């Protein structure tokens, strides 16, 4: 027991003397976490629990520092806790970012959300930006803190509890606000009383706004590994026959089109998705499809559309979306006269 006490004491002192190491550790652990999750899905549950516990730890910051001082006789500097806060934010952003990068459609507005994540991750590792610009603006810092929590919850909920993408989005928005409120005292000590209700209102407005723009948020837990359009599907092999990008109107009306998709999802997750058909950027059909998670190459399924408008010449698009309208992926094709 004395050995562990001594080890913890040395670690705390070392981190207070070399705070820059925290940033390096956070960046490396975030990237390593994603690599390990990709190789072994069950490991993702451990990472998810660790990250959520880290955020709970931030809420009980003051109580925890008192307990460490009583137990180990080491007064933890507020500066250390400030760097630890930065580390948790970095870990959260760099763990979640690869999931979003893997599913983002860069010709869709969801690219804005992922670009915002990239910007926040970069800011979190550049100390002059983080401390001299971001941390000094308390309202902006609280929003940054809330956003980092939101993205990590969005990734971890489907992994831990097999919550659907639509449900996890709603829960993440509410939970991020609830978890952020108790930590505002640690984020903004000795501030004026009126700033707290103002921040609560701002966070709620931002959450409501993000919900309205939920189609811009990439579904981090789902990934489209393949999408193919064809006239036929091999039922035995569960594979499409051919890959159509262009066809004539006669073939479209007489043979129809299969949309074959493979969607990768966490093990145990059952999700309802839709194949949305758009003609000249206008929705003309929406076909429901149920998928199950766990397969490495993605859950293979297809829908068959035979009902097309009489005048169908032009540009078509098939989008794969969640119940909340989040885009998983898409494919395009052209119908010729």
PDB file of N, CA and C in Angstrom, residues 236-288:
ATOM      1  N   UNK A 236     -28.135 -16.030 -52.528  1.00  0.00           N
ATOM      2  CA  UNK A 236     -27.342 -17.024 -51.798  1.00  0.00           C
ATOM      3  C   UNK A 236     -26.060 -16.425 -51.251  1.00  0.00           C
ATOM      4  N   UNK A 237     -25.370 -15.645 -52.082  1.00  0.00           N
ATOM      5  CA  UNK A 237     -24.118 -15.025 -51.658  1.00  0.00           C
ATOM      6  C   UNK A 237     -24.343 -13.666 -50.978  1.00  0.00           C
ATOM      7  N   UNK A 238     -25.570 -13.164 -51.054  1.00  0.00           N
ATOM      8  CA  UNK A 238     -25.913 -11.844 -50.496  1.00  0.00           C
ATOM      9  C   UNK A 238     -24.989 -10.768 -51.065  1.00  0.00           C
ATOM     10  N   UNK A 239     -24.844 -10.799 -52.385  1.00  0.00           N
ATOM     11  CA  UNK A 239     -23.982  -9.853 -53.089  1.00  0.00           C
ATOM     12  C   UNK A 239     -24.716  -9.282 -54.298  1.00  0.00           C
ATOM     13  N   UNK A 240     -24.460  -8.011 -54.640  1.00  0.00           N
ATOM     14  CA  UNK A 240     -25.078  -7.439 -55.835  1.00  0.00           C
ATOM     15  C   UNK A 240     -24.403  -7.976 -57.101  1.00  0.00           C
ATOM     16  N   UNK A 241     -25.148  -8.009 -58.193  1.00  0.00           N
ATOM     17  CA  UNK A 241     -24.592  -8.418 -59.479  1.00  0.00           C
ATOM     18  C   UNK A 241     -24.464  -7.166 -60.341  1.00  0.00           C
ATOM     19  N   UNK A 242     -23.247  -6.681 -60.501  1.00  0.00           N
ATOM     20  CA  UNK A 242     -23.009  -5.458 -61.255  1.00  0.00           C
ATOM     21  C   UNK A 242     -23.003  -4.223 -60.369  1.00  0.00           C
ATOM     22  N   UNK A 243     -22.653  -3.109 -60.978  1.00  0.00           N
ATOM     23  CA  UNK A 243     -22.596  -1.837 -60.264  1.00  0.00           C
ATOM     24  C   UNK A 243     -22.996  -0.728 -61.246  1.00  0.00           C
ATOM     25  N   UNK A 244     -24.178  -0.178 -61.065  1.00  0.00           N
ATOM     26  CA  UNK A 244     -24.736   0.765 -62.028  1.00  0.00           C
ATOM     27  C   UNK A 244     -24.510   2.211 -61.588  1.00  0.00           C
ATOM     28  N   UNK A 245     -23.965   2.999 -62.477  1.00  0.00           N
ATOM     29  CA  UNK A 245     -23.805   4.438 -62.262  1.00  0.00           C
ATOM     30  C   UNK A 245     -24.594   5.238 -63.299  1.00  0.00           C
ATOM     31  N   UNK A 246     -24.961   4.536 -64.403  1.00  0.00           N
ATOM     32  CA  UNK A 246     -25.693   5.208 -65.473  1.00  0.00           C
ATOM     33  C   UNK A 246     -26.540   4.167 -66.204  1.00  0.00           C
ATOM     34  N   UNK A 247     -27.783   4.504 -66.499  1.00  0.00           N
ATOM     35  CA  UNK A 247     -28.662   3.583 -67.219  1.00  0.00           C
ATOM     36  C   UNK A 247     -29.718   4.370 -67.974  1.00  0.00           C
ATOM     37  N   UNK A 248     -30.434   3.670 -68.868  1.00  0.00           N
ATOM     38  CA  UNK A 248     -31.458   4.370 -69.646  1.00  0.00           C
ATOM     39  C   UNK A 248     -32.821   4.227 -68.978  1.00  0.00           C
ATOM     40  N   UNK A 249     -33.741   5.070 -69.382  1.00  0.00           N
ATOM     41  CA  UNK A 249     -35.068   5.127 -68.769  1.00  0.00           C
ATOM     42  C   UNK A 249     -35.826   3.807 -68.930  1.00  0.00           C
ATOM     43  N   UNK A 250     -35.683   3.159 -70.079  1.00  0.00           N
ATOM     44  CA  UNK A 250     -36.381   1.892 -70.321  1.00  0.00           C
ATOM     45  C   UNK A 250     -35.960   0.829 -69.294  1.00  0.00           C
ATOM     46  N   UNK A 251     -34.654   0.664 -69.080  1.00  0.00           N
ATOM     47  CA  UNK A 251     -34.142  -0.337 -68.127  1.00  0.00           C
ATOM     48  C   UNK A 251     -34.602  -0.013 -66.704  1.00  0.00           C
ATOM     49  N   UNK A 252     -34.626   1.254 -66.378  1.00  0.00           N
ATOM     50  CA  UNK A 252     -35.036   1.671 -65.025  1.00  0.00           C
ATOM     51  C   UNK A 252     -36.474   1.250 -64.758  1.00  0.00           C
ATOM     52  N   UNK A 253     -37.390   1.513 -65.718  1.00  0.00           N
ATOM     53  CA  UNK A 253     -38.806   1.230 -65.501  1.00  0.00           C
ATOM     54  C   UNK A 253     -39.143  -0.261 -65.601  1.00  0.00           C
ATOM     55  N   UNK A 254     -38.409  -1.005 -66.406  1.00  0.00           N
ATOM     56  CA  UNK A 254     -38.744  -2.415 -66.602  1.00  0.00           C
ATOM     57  C   UNK A 254     -38.009  -3.368 -65.660  1.00  0.00           C
ATOM     58  N   UNK A 255     -36.875  -2.942 -65.113  1.00  0.00           N
ATOM     59  CA  UNK A 255     -36.114  -3.818 -64.214  1.00  0.00           C
ATOM     60  C   UNK A 255     -36.029  -3.286 -62.782  1.00  0.00           C
ATOM     61  N   UNK A 256     -36.208  -1.978 -62.647  1.00  0.00           N
ATOM     62  CA  UNK A 256     -36.061  -1.403 -61.314  1.00  0.00           C
ATOM     63  C   UNK A 256     -34.614  -1.423 -60.858  1.00  0.00           C
ATOM     64  N   UNK A 257     -34.382  -1.046 -59.598  1.00  0.00           N
ATOM     65  CA  UNK A 257     -33.024  -1.018 -59.061  1.00  0.00           C
ATOM     66  C   UNK A 257     -32.996  -1.547 -57.627  1.00  0.00           C
ATOM     67  N   UNK A 258     -31.986  -2.365 -57.375  1.00  0.00           N
ATOM     68  CA  UNK A 258     -31.684  -2.781 -56.008  1.00  0.00           C
ATOM     69  C   UNK A 258     -30.650  -1.814 -55.420  1.00  0.00           C
ATOM     70  N   UNK A 259     -30.869  -1.412 -54.177  1.00  0.00           N
ATOM     71  CA  UNK A 259     -29.840  -0.669 -53.436  1.00  0.00           C
ATOM     72  C   UNK A 259     -29.256  -1.620 -52.403  1.00  0.00           C
ATOM     73  N   UNK A 260     -28.039  -2.060 -52.633  1.00  0.00           N
ATOM     74  CA  UNK A 260     -27.359  -3.020 -51.748  1.00  0.00           C
ATOM     75  C   UNK A 260     -26.399  -2.242 -50.849  1.00  0.00           C
ATOM     76  N   UNK A 261     -26.534  -2.399 -49.540  1.00  0.00           N
ATOM     77  CA  UNK A 261     -25.672  -1.662 -48.604  1.00  0.00           C
ATOM     78  C   UNK A 261     -25.082  -2.596 -47.557  1.00  0.00           C
ATOM     79  N   UNK A 262     -23.906  -2.231 -47.071  1.00  0.00           N
ATOM     80  CA  UNK A 262     -23.272  -2.906 -45.935  1.00  0.00           C
ATOM     81  C   UNK A 262     -22.940  -1.829 -44.908  1.00  0.00           C
ATOM     82  N   UNK A 263     -23.603  -1.895 -43.763  1.00  0.00           N
ATOM     83  CA  UNK A 263     -23.447  -0.866 -42.722  1.00  0.00           C
ATOM     84  C   UNK A 263     -22.828  -1.494 -41.486  1.00  0.00           C
ATOM     85  N   UNK A 264     -21.687  -0.971 -41.088  1.00  0.00           N
ATOM     86  CA  UNK A 264     -21.008  -1.475 -39.891  1.00  0.00           C
ATOM     87  C   UNK A 264     -21.534  -0.744 -38.665  1.00  0.00           C
ATOM     88  N   UNK A 265     -21.911  -1.517 -37.638  1.00  0.00           N
ATOM     89  CA  UNK A 265     -22.448  -0.959 -36.402  1.00  0.00           C
ATOM     90  C   UNK A 265     -21.882  -1.741 -35.217  1.00  0.00           C
ATOM     91  N   UNK A 266     -21.886  -1.148 -34.015  1.00  0.00           N
ATOM     92  CA  UNK A 266     -21.381  -1.863 -32.837  1.00  0.00           C
ATOM     93  C   UNK A 266     -22.158  -3.152 -32.572  1.00  0.00           C
ATOM     94  N   UNK A 267     -21.474  -4.123 -32.001  1.00  0.00           N
ATOM     95  CA  UNK A 267     -22.077  -5.421 -31.716  1.00  0.00           C
ATOM     96  C   UNK A 267     -23.296  -5.261 -30.798  1.00  0.00           C
ATOM     97  N   UNK A 268     -24.392  -5.908 -31.178  1.00  0.00           N
ATOM     98  CA  UNK A 268     -25.593  -5.863 -30.350  1.00  0.00           C
ATOM     99  C   UNK A 268     -26.535  -4.723 -30.692  1.00  0.00           C
ATOM    100  N   UNK A 269     -26.107  -3.808 -31.554  1.00  0.00           N
ATOM    101  CA  UNK A 269     -26.944  -2.656 -31.890  1.00  0.00           C
ATOM    102  C   UNK A 269     -27.912  -3.008 -33.017  1.00  0.00           C
ATOM    103  N   UNK A 270     -29.198  -2.782 -32.791  1.00  0.00           N
ATOM    104  CA  UNK A 270     -30.223  -2.951 -33.822  1.00  0.00           C
ATOM    105  C   UNK A 270     -30.731  -1.565 -34.197  1.00  0.00           C
ATOM    106  N   UNK A 271     -30.632  -1.237 -35.452  1.00  0.00           N
ATOM    107  CA  UNK A 271     -30.894   0.137 -35.890  1.00  0.00           C
ATOM    108  C   UNK A 271     -31.826   0.116 -37.095  1.00  0.00           C
ATOM    109  N   UNK A 272     -32.729   1.089 -37.125  1.00  0.00           N
ATOM    110  CA  UNK A 272     -33.586   1.274 -38.294  1.00  0.00           C
ATOM    111  C   UNK A 272     -32.999   2.390 -39.148  1.00  0.00           C
ATOM    112  N   UNK A 273     -32.740   2.088 -40.424  1.00  0.00           N
ATOM    113  CA  UNK A 273     -32.215   3.088 -41.341  1.00  0.00           C
ATOM    114  C   UNK A 273     -33.144   3.187 -42.551  1.00  0.00           C
ATOM    115  N   UNK A 274     -32.865   4.143 -43.413  1.00  0.00           N
ATOM    116  CA  UNK A 274     -33.721   4.356 -44.576  1.00  0.00           C
ATOM    117  C   UNK A 274     -32.880   4.540 -45.829  1.00  0.00           C
ATOM    118  N   UNK A 275     -33.381   3.996 -46.940  1.00  0.00           N
ATOM    119  CA  UNK A 275     -32.848   4.307 -48.258  1.00  0.00           C
ATOM    120  C   UNK A 275     -33.733   5.412 -48.826  1.00  0.00           C
ATOM    121  N   UNK A 276     -33.185   6.592 -48.936  1.00  0.00           N
ATOM    122  CA  UNK A 276     -33.952   7.749 -49.401  1.00  0.00           C
ATOM    123  C   UNK A 276     -33.576   8.042 -50.847  1.00  0.00           C
ATOM    124  N   UNK A 277     -34.577   8.017 -51.736  1.00  0.00           N
ATOM    125  CA  UNK A 277     -34.359   8.254 -53.163  1.00  0.00           C
ATOM    126  C   UNK A 277     -34.664   9.718 -53.477  1.00  0.00           C
ATOM    127  N   UNK A 278     -33.705  10.391 -54.102  1.00  0.00           N
ATOM    128  CA  UNK A 278     -33.882  11.785 -54.493  1.00  0.00           C
ATOM    129  C   UNK A 278     -33.723  11.923 -56.014  1.00  0.00           C
ATOM    130  N   UNK A 279     -34.669  12.649 -56.601  1.00  0.00           N
ATOM    131  CA  UNK A 279     -34.628  12.905 -58.040  1.00  0.00           C
ATOM    132  C   UNK A 279     -34.491  14.416 -58.258  1.00  0.00           C
ATOM    133  N   UNK A 280     -33.379  14.804 -58.874  1.00  0.00           N
ATOM    134  CA  UNK A 280     -33.076  16.235 -59.047  1.00  0.00           C
ATOM    135  C   UNK A 280     -33.183  16.983 -57.715  1.00  0.00           C
ATOM    136  N   UNK A 281     -32.581  16.368 -56.656  1.00  0.00           N
ATOM    137  CA  UNK A 281     -32.463  16.934 -55.300  1.00  0.00           C
ATOM    138  C   UNK A 281     -33.772  16.950 -54.523  1.00  0.00           C
ATOM    139  N   UNK A 282     -34.842  16.303 -55.018  1.00  0.00           N
ATOM    140  CA  UNK A 282     -36.111  16.244 -54.306  1.00  0.00           C
ATOM    141  C   UNK A 282     -36.428  14.799 -53.930  1.00  0.00           C
ATOM    142  N   UNK A 283     -36.856  14.602 -52.669  1.00  0.00           N
ATOM    143  CA  UNK A 283     -37.152  13.252 -52.200  1.00  0.00           C
ATOM    144  C   UNK A 283     -38.406  12.700 -52.868  1.00  0.00           C
ATOM    145  N   UNK A 284     -38.300  11.471 -53.418  1.00  0.00           N
ATOM    146  CA  UNK A 284     -39.446  10.832 -54.069  1.00  0.00           C
ATOM    147  C   UNK A 284     -39.838   9.520 -53.392  1.00  0.00           C
ATOM    148  N   UNK A 285     -38.963   8.969 -52.551  1.00  0.00           N
ATOM    149  CA  UNK A 285     -39.296   7.706 -51.881  1.00  0.00           C
ATOM    150  C   UNK A 285     -38.377   7.505 -50.686  1.00  0.00           C
ATOM    151  N   UNK A 286     -38.892   6.749 -49.705  1.00  0.00           N
ATOM    152  CA  UNK A 286     -38.119   6.439 -48.485  1.00  0.00           C
ATOM    153  C   UNK A 286     -38.470   5.011 -48.083  1.00  0.00           C
ATOM    154  N   UNK A 287     -37.478   4.124 -48.122  1.00  0.00           N
ATOM    155  CA  UNK A 287     -37.705   2.700 -47.848  1.00  0.00           C
ATOM    156  C   UNK A 287     -36.983   2.308 -46.555  1.00  0.00           C
ATOM    157  N   UNK A 288     -37.725   1.685 -45.642  1.00  0.00           N
ATOM    158  CA  UNK A 288     -37.186   1.310 -44.330  1.00  0.00           C
ATOM    159  C   UNK A 288     -36.368   0.030 -44.405  1.00  0.00           C
TER     160      UNK A 288
END
